[in-house]
XYZ file of C-alpha atoms in Angstrom:
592
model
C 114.834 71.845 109.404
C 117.937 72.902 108.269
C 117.979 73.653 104.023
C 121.743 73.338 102.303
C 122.250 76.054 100.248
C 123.175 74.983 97.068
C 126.367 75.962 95.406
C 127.595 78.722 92.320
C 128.680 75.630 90.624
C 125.522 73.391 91.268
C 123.137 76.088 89.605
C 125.323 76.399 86.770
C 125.696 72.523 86.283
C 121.777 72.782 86.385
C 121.650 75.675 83.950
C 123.542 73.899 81.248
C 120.611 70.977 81.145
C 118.288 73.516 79.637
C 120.728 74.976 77.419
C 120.548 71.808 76.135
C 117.285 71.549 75.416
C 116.450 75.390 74.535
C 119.189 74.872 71.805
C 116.788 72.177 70.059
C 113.874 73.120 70.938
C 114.514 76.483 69.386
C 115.870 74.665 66.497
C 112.337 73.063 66.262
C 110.199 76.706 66.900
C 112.195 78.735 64.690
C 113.729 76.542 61.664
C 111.700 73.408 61.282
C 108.677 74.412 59.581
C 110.661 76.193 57.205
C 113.278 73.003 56.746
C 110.413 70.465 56.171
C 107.999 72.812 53.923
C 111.122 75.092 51.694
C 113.749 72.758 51.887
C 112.748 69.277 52.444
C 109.375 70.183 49.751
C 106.491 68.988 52.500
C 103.283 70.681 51.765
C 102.854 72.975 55.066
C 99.164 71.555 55.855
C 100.825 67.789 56.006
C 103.382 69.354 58.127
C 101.261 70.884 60.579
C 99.230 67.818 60.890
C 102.331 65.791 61.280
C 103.344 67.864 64.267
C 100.206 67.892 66.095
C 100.127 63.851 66.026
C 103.472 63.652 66.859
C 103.738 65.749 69.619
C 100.097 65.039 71.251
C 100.966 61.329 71.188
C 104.501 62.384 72.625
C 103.203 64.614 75.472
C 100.349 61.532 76.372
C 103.877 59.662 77.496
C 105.591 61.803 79.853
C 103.929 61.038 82.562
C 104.479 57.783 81.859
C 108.209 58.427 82.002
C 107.635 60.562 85.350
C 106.269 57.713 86.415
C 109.685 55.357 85.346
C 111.467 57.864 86.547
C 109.946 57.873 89.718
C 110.677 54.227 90.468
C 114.292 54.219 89.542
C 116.933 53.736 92.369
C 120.190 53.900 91.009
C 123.668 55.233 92.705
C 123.264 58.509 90.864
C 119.458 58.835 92.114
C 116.480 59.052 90.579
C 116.726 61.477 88.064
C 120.563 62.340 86.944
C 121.224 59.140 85.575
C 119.048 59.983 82.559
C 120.858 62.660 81.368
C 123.727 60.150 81.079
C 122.137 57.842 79.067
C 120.212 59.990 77.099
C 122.527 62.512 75.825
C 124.192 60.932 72.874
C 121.184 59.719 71.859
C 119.559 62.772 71.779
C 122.513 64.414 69.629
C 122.238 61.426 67.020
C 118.143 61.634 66.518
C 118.708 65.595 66.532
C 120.993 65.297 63.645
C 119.030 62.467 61.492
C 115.765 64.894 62.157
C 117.760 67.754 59.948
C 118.887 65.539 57.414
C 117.035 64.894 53.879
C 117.336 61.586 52.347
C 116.307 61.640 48.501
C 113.208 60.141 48.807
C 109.596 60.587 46.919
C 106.906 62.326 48.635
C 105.608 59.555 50.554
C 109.513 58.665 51.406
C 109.441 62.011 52.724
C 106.235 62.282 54.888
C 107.704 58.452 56.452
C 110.833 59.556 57.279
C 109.866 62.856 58.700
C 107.316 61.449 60.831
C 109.702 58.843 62.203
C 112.481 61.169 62.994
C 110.814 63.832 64.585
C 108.343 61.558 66.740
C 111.601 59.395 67.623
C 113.139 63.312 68.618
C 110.202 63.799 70.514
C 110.332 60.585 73.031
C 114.533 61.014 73.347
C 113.779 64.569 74.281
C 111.037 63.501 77.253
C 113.156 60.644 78.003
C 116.271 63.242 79.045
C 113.638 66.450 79.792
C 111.410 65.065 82.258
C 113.886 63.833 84.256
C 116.100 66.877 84.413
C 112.762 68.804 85.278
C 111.910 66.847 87.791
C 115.578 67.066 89.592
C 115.204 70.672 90.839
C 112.134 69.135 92.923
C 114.840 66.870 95.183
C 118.005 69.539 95.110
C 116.619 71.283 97.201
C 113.166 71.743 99.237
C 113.723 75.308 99.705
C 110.853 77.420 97.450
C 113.127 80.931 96.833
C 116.187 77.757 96.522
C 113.981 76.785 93.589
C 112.690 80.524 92.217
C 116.990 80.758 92.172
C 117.689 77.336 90.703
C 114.529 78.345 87.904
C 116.128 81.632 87.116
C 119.405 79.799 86.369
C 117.924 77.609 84.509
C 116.294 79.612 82.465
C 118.889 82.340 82.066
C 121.047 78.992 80.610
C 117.639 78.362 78.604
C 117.904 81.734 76.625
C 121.077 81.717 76.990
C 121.433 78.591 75.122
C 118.478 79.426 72.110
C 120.754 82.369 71.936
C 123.934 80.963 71.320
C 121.961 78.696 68.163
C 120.457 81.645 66.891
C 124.139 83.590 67.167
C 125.816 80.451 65.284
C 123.408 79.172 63.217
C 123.283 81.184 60.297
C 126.995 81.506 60.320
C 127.679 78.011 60.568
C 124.843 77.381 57.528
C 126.478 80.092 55.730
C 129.878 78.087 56.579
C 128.887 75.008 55.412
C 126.621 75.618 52.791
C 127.072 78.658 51.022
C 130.140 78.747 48.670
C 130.793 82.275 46.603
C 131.324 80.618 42.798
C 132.592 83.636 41.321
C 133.074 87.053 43.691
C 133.432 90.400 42.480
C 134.292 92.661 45.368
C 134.897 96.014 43.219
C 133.166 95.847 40.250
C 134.208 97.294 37.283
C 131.830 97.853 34.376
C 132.276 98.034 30.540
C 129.752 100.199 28.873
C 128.614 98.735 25.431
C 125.840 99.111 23.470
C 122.797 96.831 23.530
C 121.468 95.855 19.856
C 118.793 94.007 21.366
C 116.999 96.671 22.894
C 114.706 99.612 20.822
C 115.685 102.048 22.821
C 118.935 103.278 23.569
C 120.284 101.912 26.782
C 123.124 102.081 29.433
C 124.323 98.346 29.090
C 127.222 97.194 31.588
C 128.764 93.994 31.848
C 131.104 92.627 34.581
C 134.440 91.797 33.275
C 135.123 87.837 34.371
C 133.261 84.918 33.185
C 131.060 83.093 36.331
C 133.658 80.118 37.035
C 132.516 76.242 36.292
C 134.026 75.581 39.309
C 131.098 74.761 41.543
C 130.855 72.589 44.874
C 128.864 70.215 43.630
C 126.871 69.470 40.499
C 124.627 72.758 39.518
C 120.842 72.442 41.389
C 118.629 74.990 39.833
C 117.200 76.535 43.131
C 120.885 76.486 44.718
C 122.477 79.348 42.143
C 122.222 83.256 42.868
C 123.272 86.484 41.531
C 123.848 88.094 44.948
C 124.302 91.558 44.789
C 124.683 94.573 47.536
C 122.973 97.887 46.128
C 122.681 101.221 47.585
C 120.060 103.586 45.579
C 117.733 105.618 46.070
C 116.753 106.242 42.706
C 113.217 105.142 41.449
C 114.210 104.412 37.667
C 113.562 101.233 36.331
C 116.315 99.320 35.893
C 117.192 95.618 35.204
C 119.832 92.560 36.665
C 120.579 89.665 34.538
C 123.228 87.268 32.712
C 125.085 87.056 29.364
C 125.434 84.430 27.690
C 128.649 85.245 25.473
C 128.193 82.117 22.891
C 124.782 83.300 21.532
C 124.973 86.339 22.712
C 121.677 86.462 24.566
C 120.617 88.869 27.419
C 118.518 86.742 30.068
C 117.063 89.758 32.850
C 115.009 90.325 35.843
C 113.104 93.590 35.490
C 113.041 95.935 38.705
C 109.783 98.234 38.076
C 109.901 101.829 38.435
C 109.620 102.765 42.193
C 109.072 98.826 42.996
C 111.353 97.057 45.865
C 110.878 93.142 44.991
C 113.699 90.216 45.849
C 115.121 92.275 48.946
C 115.697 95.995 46.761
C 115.162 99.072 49.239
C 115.357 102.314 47.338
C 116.174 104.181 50.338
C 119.946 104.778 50.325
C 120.661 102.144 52.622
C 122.373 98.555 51.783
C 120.404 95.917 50.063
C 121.038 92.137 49.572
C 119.444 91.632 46.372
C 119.211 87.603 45.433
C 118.090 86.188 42.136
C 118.023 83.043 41.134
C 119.670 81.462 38.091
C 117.589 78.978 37.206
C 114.236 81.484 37.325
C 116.065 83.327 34.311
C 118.284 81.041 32.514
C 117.483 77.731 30.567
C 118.496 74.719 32.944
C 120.891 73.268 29.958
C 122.915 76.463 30.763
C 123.437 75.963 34.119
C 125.892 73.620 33.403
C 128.146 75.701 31.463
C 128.285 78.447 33.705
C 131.589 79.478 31.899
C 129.558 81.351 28.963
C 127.459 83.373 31.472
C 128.185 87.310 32.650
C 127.096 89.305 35.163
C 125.057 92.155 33.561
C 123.574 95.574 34.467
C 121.103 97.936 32.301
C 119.601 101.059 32.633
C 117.372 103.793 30.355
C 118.750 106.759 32.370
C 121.971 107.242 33.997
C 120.427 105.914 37.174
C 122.046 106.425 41.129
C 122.528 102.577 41.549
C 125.754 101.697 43.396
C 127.215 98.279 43.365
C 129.094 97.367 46.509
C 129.933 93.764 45.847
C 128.409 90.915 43.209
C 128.941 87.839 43.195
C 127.967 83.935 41.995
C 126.491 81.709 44.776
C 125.590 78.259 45.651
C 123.471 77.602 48.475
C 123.520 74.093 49.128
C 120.308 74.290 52.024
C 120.084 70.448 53.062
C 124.309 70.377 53.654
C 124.229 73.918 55.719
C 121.483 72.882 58.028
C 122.854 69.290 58.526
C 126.107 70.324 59.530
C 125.067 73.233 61.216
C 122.618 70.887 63.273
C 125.720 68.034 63.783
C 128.016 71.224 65.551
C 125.249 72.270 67.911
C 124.055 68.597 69.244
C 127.913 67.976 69.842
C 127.464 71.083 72.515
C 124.023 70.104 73.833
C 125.567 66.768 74.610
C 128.189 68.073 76.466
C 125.882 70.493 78.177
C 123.943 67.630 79.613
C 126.764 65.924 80.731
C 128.139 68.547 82.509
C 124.752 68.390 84.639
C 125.137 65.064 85.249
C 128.189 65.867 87.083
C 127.692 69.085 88.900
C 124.452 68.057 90.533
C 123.134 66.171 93.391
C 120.128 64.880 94.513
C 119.272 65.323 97.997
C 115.014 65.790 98.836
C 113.771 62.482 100.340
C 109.804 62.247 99.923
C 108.163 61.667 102.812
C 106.898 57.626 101.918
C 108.564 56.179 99.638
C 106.298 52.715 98.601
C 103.623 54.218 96.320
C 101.413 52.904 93.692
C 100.461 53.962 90.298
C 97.159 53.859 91.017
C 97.593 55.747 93.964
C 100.458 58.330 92.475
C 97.511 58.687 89.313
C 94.893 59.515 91.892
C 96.458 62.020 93.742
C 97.418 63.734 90.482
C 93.641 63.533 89.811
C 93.015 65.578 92.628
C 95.732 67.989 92.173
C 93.662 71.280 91.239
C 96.920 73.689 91.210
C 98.383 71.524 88.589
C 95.802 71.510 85.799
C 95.571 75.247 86.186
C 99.243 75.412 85.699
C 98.884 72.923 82.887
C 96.711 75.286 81.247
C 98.857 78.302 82.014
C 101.306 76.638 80.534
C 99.885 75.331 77.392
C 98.673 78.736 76.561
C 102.246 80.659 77.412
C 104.047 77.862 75.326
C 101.534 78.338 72.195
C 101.784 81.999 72.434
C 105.509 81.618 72.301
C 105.324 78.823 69.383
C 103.263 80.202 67.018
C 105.336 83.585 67.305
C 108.367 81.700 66.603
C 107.596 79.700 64.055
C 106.160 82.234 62.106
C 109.138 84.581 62.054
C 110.893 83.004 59.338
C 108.326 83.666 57.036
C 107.453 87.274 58.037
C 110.582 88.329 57.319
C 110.786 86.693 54.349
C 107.282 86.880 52.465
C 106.091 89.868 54.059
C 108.569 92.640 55.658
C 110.149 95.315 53.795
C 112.539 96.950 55.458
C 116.434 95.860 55.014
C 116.933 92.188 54.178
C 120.798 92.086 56.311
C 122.525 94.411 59.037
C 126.651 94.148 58.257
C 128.245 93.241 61.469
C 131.804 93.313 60.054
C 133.081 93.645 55.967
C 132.598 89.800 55.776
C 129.439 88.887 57.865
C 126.337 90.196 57.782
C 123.020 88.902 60.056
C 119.392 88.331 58.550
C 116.898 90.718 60.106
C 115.209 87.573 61.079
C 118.206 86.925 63.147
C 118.472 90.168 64.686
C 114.782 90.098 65.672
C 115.491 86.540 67.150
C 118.731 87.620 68.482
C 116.740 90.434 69.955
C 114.010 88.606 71.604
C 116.149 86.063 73.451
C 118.621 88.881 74.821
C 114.679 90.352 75.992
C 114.171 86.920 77.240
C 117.160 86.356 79.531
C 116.279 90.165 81.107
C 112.714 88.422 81.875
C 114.198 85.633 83.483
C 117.001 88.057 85.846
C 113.707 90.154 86.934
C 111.497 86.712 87.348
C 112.981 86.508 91.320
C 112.788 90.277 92.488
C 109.623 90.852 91.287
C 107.935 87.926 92.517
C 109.928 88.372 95.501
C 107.747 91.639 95.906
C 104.511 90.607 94.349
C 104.476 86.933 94.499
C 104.805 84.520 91.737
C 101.216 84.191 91.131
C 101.072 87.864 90.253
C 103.942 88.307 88.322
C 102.831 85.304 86.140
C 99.217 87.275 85.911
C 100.598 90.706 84.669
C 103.502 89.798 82.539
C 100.649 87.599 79.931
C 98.396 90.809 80.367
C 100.814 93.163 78.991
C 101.630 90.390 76.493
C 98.192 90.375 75.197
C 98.216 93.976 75.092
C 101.671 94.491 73.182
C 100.897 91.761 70.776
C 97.617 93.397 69.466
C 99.221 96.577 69.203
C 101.837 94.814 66.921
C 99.177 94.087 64.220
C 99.220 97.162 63.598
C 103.235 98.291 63.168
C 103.999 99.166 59.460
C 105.733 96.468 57.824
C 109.094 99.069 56.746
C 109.104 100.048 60.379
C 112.065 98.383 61.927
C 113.106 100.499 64.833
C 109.188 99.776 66.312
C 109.080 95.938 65.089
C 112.374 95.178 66.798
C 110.690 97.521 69.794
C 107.884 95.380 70.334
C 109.360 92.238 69.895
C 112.289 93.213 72.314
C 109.077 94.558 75.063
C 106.604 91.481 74.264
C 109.514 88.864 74.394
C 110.977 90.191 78.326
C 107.742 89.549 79.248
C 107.591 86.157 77.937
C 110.807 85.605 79.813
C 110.524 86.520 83.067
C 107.331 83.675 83.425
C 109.610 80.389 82.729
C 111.182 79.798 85.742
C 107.988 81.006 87.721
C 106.341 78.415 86.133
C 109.307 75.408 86.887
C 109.632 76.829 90.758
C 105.288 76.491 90.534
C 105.151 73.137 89.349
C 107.785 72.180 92.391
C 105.332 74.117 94.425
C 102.417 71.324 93.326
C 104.625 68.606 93.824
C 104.550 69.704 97.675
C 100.934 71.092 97.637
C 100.833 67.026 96.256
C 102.390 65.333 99.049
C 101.278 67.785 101.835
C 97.455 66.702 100.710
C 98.248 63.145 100.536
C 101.321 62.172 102.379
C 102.742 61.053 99.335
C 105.443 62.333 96.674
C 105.590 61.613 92.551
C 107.800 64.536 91.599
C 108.576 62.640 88.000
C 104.378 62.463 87.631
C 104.110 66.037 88.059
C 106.674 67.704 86.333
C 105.890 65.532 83.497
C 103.028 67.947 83.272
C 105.628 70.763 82.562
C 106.991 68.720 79.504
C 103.498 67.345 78.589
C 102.300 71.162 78.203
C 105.373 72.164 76.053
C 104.021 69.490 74.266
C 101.170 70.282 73.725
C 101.375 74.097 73.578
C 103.628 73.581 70.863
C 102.326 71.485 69.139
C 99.266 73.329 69.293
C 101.160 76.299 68.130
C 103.602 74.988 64.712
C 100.794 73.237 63.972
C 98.738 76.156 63.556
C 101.317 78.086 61.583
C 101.258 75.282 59.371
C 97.036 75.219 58.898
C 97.347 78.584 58.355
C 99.791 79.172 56.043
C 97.851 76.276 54.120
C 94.410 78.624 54.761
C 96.210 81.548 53.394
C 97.329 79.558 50.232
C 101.414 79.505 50.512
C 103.580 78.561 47.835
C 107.339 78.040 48.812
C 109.476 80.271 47.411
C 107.478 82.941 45.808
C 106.521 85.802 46.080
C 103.243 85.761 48.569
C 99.692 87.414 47.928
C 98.667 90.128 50.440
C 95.954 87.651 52.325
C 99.016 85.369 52.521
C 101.277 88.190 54.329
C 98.359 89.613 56.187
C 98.344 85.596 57.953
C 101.718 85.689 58.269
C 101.291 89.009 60.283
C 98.770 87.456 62.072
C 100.751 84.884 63.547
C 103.042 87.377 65.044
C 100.282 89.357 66.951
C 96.645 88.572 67.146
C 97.208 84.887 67.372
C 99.915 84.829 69.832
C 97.492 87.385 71.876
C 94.640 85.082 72.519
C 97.174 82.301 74.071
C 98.814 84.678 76.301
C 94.879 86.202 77.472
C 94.045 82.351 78.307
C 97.185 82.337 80.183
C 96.411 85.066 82.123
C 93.086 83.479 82.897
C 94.355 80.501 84.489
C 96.668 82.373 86.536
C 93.765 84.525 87.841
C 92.254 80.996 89.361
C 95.662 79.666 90.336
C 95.164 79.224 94.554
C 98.798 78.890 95.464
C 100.071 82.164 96.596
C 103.136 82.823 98.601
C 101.226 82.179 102.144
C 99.676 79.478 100.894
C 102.743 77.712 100.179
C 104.617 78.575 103.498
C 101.838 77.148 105.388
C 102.664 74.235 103.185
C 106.215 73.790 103.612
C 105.997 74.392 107.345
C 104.130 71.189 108.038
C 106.219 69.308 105.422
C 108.828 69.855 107.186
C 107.639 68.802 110.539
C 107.144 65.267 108.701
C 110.201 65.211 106.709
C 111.617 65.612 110.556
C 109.813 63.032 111.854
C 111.356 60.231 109.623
């Protein structure tokens, strides 16, 4: 039988679909936790609960909508038209999930709950589908691996591009410098309050009363960049010129606390105003100073200070609003650029019958598995990276890209891992084209495990071999995803070669179902744990507290990735396997 290649342009029109989707989804594993437990004020054990109901009772429906999709005959096909229908909504629910009406707790809990299990169904309603369209694009298996690669290199290339923009657009639209003192210059006085004699400096220029919006106590900082690497005690605070009163934060001798490093390099110290000034000040900002004291003539260098409101629930809602406008477009775009083509074999089917068959579809629970256990291993990794930057490493808070921007180490390491990702997905098709997909699948979650234990035990200042591991650990994360896709078309055949029957929507539901679930699995876990380990939002954390949070990045993620590599071992469809298969399906695809 003669197999159409498909075109550059097709593969690229499919790619964009899971750019899409990767740009949420990563929204969900990297932010969302963070959103609903720092920002939003959920307690994190409510929040983990809330996302392993949601998305349990989510995943239990797609293959229900396989099943919908299955049985609709429009123009457009089976499967494209949902992408057209779905895609706007998906960009409106996406936005209303980020946003924070001012609600009591309960108000809060209700609303969450709604929005994200409403997120949920929109995204199976437009994921399952697009899924389950690489099955009929083509019937060609290294078509598929191809297609899957593309897919997935749009995929990473997609989390990416939100993990690129993100903070930048949150900094854009939420973060506004009140008062900005690029080149400090200091007065030296003398400081009556104080037994001692002290070096006292004060920044000359009031902090404006100028602000965006009405003061909120845990939206004001003192941000300041410092280079030392002196271990004197020293001490950041405020004037308050009307009464004359000093209000400080103490650094300890030797002590790096709120993002100091006394190691000559650049630190993005942030304190907040309300945790040392009375809230009735706050809204006379115009009486307050910047101010700096020392015992000794200490090596602390300045770089830049300034006043700054952080308006969280604005940054993340617009930033949010900006990336569903591309994710709808994305989707569109593969609307247009693709084509469906692969006819099964009978087309009058059942549900009983389509359920049956899927009953005795061995290959596809031990991918389900496999892929439950990848997607919690990748999950709980994510979602706990927030936090271990912020609670528990202590190396550099920023890297300066240019004189104006500067990227979160958490951003870097993300950054990091999804460049790691995309080189997973460009070696996914040579290397299985030399081992088989089976195998590739089987060693990449083996030296997963391996790298993730050995993680545990990086030093928490250690950078260079964090950033290391994660970029190792996350390539071979990578290069499984579009096995996995191009092996759940390979059931849908191994499907319809045992039974003489096709439901491609049924079984690539499974691939959404186990995102599901993994995932669920997974933030839901980072959220019973951080609630086992005692976290308080925006504190500092206790070492059993930090030690979870390292956890989560290592021994945890290990055991999903060792289960993973389990079910592959069992997995029976190798590559001869599969061209025995699509040999005699294509003697009956002829005969029709």
């Amino acid at each position: 039988m003669d197999i159409k290649k498909l075109s550059l342009k097709e593969k690229i029109g499919y790619g964009f679909g899971d750019a899409a989707s990767s740009m949420f989804w990563k929204l969900f594993g990297m932010y969302i936790m963070f959103f609903y437990t720092d920002i939003y004020g959920i307690p994190a054990a409510i929040v983990g609960t809330m996302f392993l109901i949601t998305r349990v009772g989510d995943a239990i429906i797609d293959p229900f909508i396989g099943i919908m999709a299955d049985r609709t005959e429009t123009r457009w096909g089976k499967f494209r038209p949902y992408l057209l229908w779905m895609a706007i909504p998906f960009g409106i629910i996406g936005v209303l999930t980020f946003t924070t009406p001012n609600m009591g707790m309960t108000g809060k809990i209700i609303y969450a709950y709604a929005t994200y299990s409403l997120m949920m169904i929109i995204y199976s309603m437009i994921n399952v589908p697009y899924a389950s369209l690489m099955g009929v694009m083509t019937s060609d298996g290294k078509e598929r691996t191809t297609l899957a690669t593309f897919r997935f290199i749009f995929a990473f290339g997609g989390s990416f591009l939100v993990l690129a923009l993100f903070q930048p657009l949150f900094d854009g639209f939420g973060t506004k410098t009140v008062s900005n003192y690029s080149e400090p210059k200091l007065v030296q006085l003398t400081d009556s309050t104080q037994a001692s004699a002290a070096n006292l400096y004060v920044w000359n220029g009031q902090i404006t009363s100028e602000l965006k919006d009405k003061p909120v106590d845990s939206l004001l900082f003192v941000s300041a960049k410092i280079i030392t690497k002196s271990k004197d005690a020293f001490k950041i605070g405020v004037l308050n010129t009307t009464t004359n009163q000093y209000s400080w934060v103490n650094f300890a001798a030797g002590k790096d606390t709120l993002g100091l490093l006394r190691d000559g390099s650049t630190s993005n110290v942030l304190i907040r105003l309300s945790s040392i000034v009375p809230k009735e000040t706050l809204n006379n900002l115009g009486i307050l100073k910047v101010v700096y004291s020392s015992e000794k003539d200490s090596d602390v260098k300045f770089t830049k200070v300034a006043i700054k409101q952080i308006d969280y629930k604005t940054g993340f809602q617009y930033a949010v609003m900006v990336i569903a406008i591309m994710a709808v477009i994305f989707f569109l775009l593969t609307f247009s650029w693709t084509r469906e083509r692969v006819k099964p074999i009978s087309e009058k089917t059942k549900l009983k019958d389509d359920l049956k068959d899927l009953t005795r579809n061995m290959p596809w629970f031990i991918l389900l598995g496999a892929s439950v256990s990848t997607i919690f291993f990748n999950t709980i990794r994510d979602g706990a990276a927030v936090y271990y930057f912020l609670y528990y490493f202590k190396g550099e808070s920023s890297i300066e890209i240019t004189s104006t921007t500067a990227l979160a180490i958490s951003t870097v390491y993300l950054l990091l891992g999804q460049a790691a990702n995309i080189v997973g997905v460009v070696l996914a098709k040579p290397v299985s084209d030399r081992i088989g997909k089976k195998n590739t699948f089987l060693v990449a979650m083996l030296f997963a495990t391996i790298l993730s234990v050995i993680f545990y035990f990086v030093d928490k200042s250690n950078l260079y071999a964090i950033l290391g591991f994660q970029f190792l650990i996350s390539i071979n994360a990578g290069i499984i995803f579009p096995l996995v896709w191009s092996m759940y078309a390979d059931t849908a055949d191994y499907s319809e070669w045992k039974n003489k029957r096709r439901a491609t929507g049924l079984v690539f539901s499974a691939a959404s179902m186990s995102q599901k679930f993994g995932a669920s699995l997974g933030i839901a876990a980072v959220g019973w744990i951080m609630a086992m380990y005692h976290y308080i939002p925006n504190v500092e954390q206790a070492i059993s507290t930090q030690n979870g949070f390292r956890m989560m990045l290592s021994l945890f993620p290990a055991i999903g990735a060792l289960l993973a590599a389990v079910f592959m071992f069992i997995y029976p469809l190798n590559e001869k396997k599969m061209k025995e298969i699509a040999t005699d399906l294509a003697v009956e695809r002829d005969k029709k």
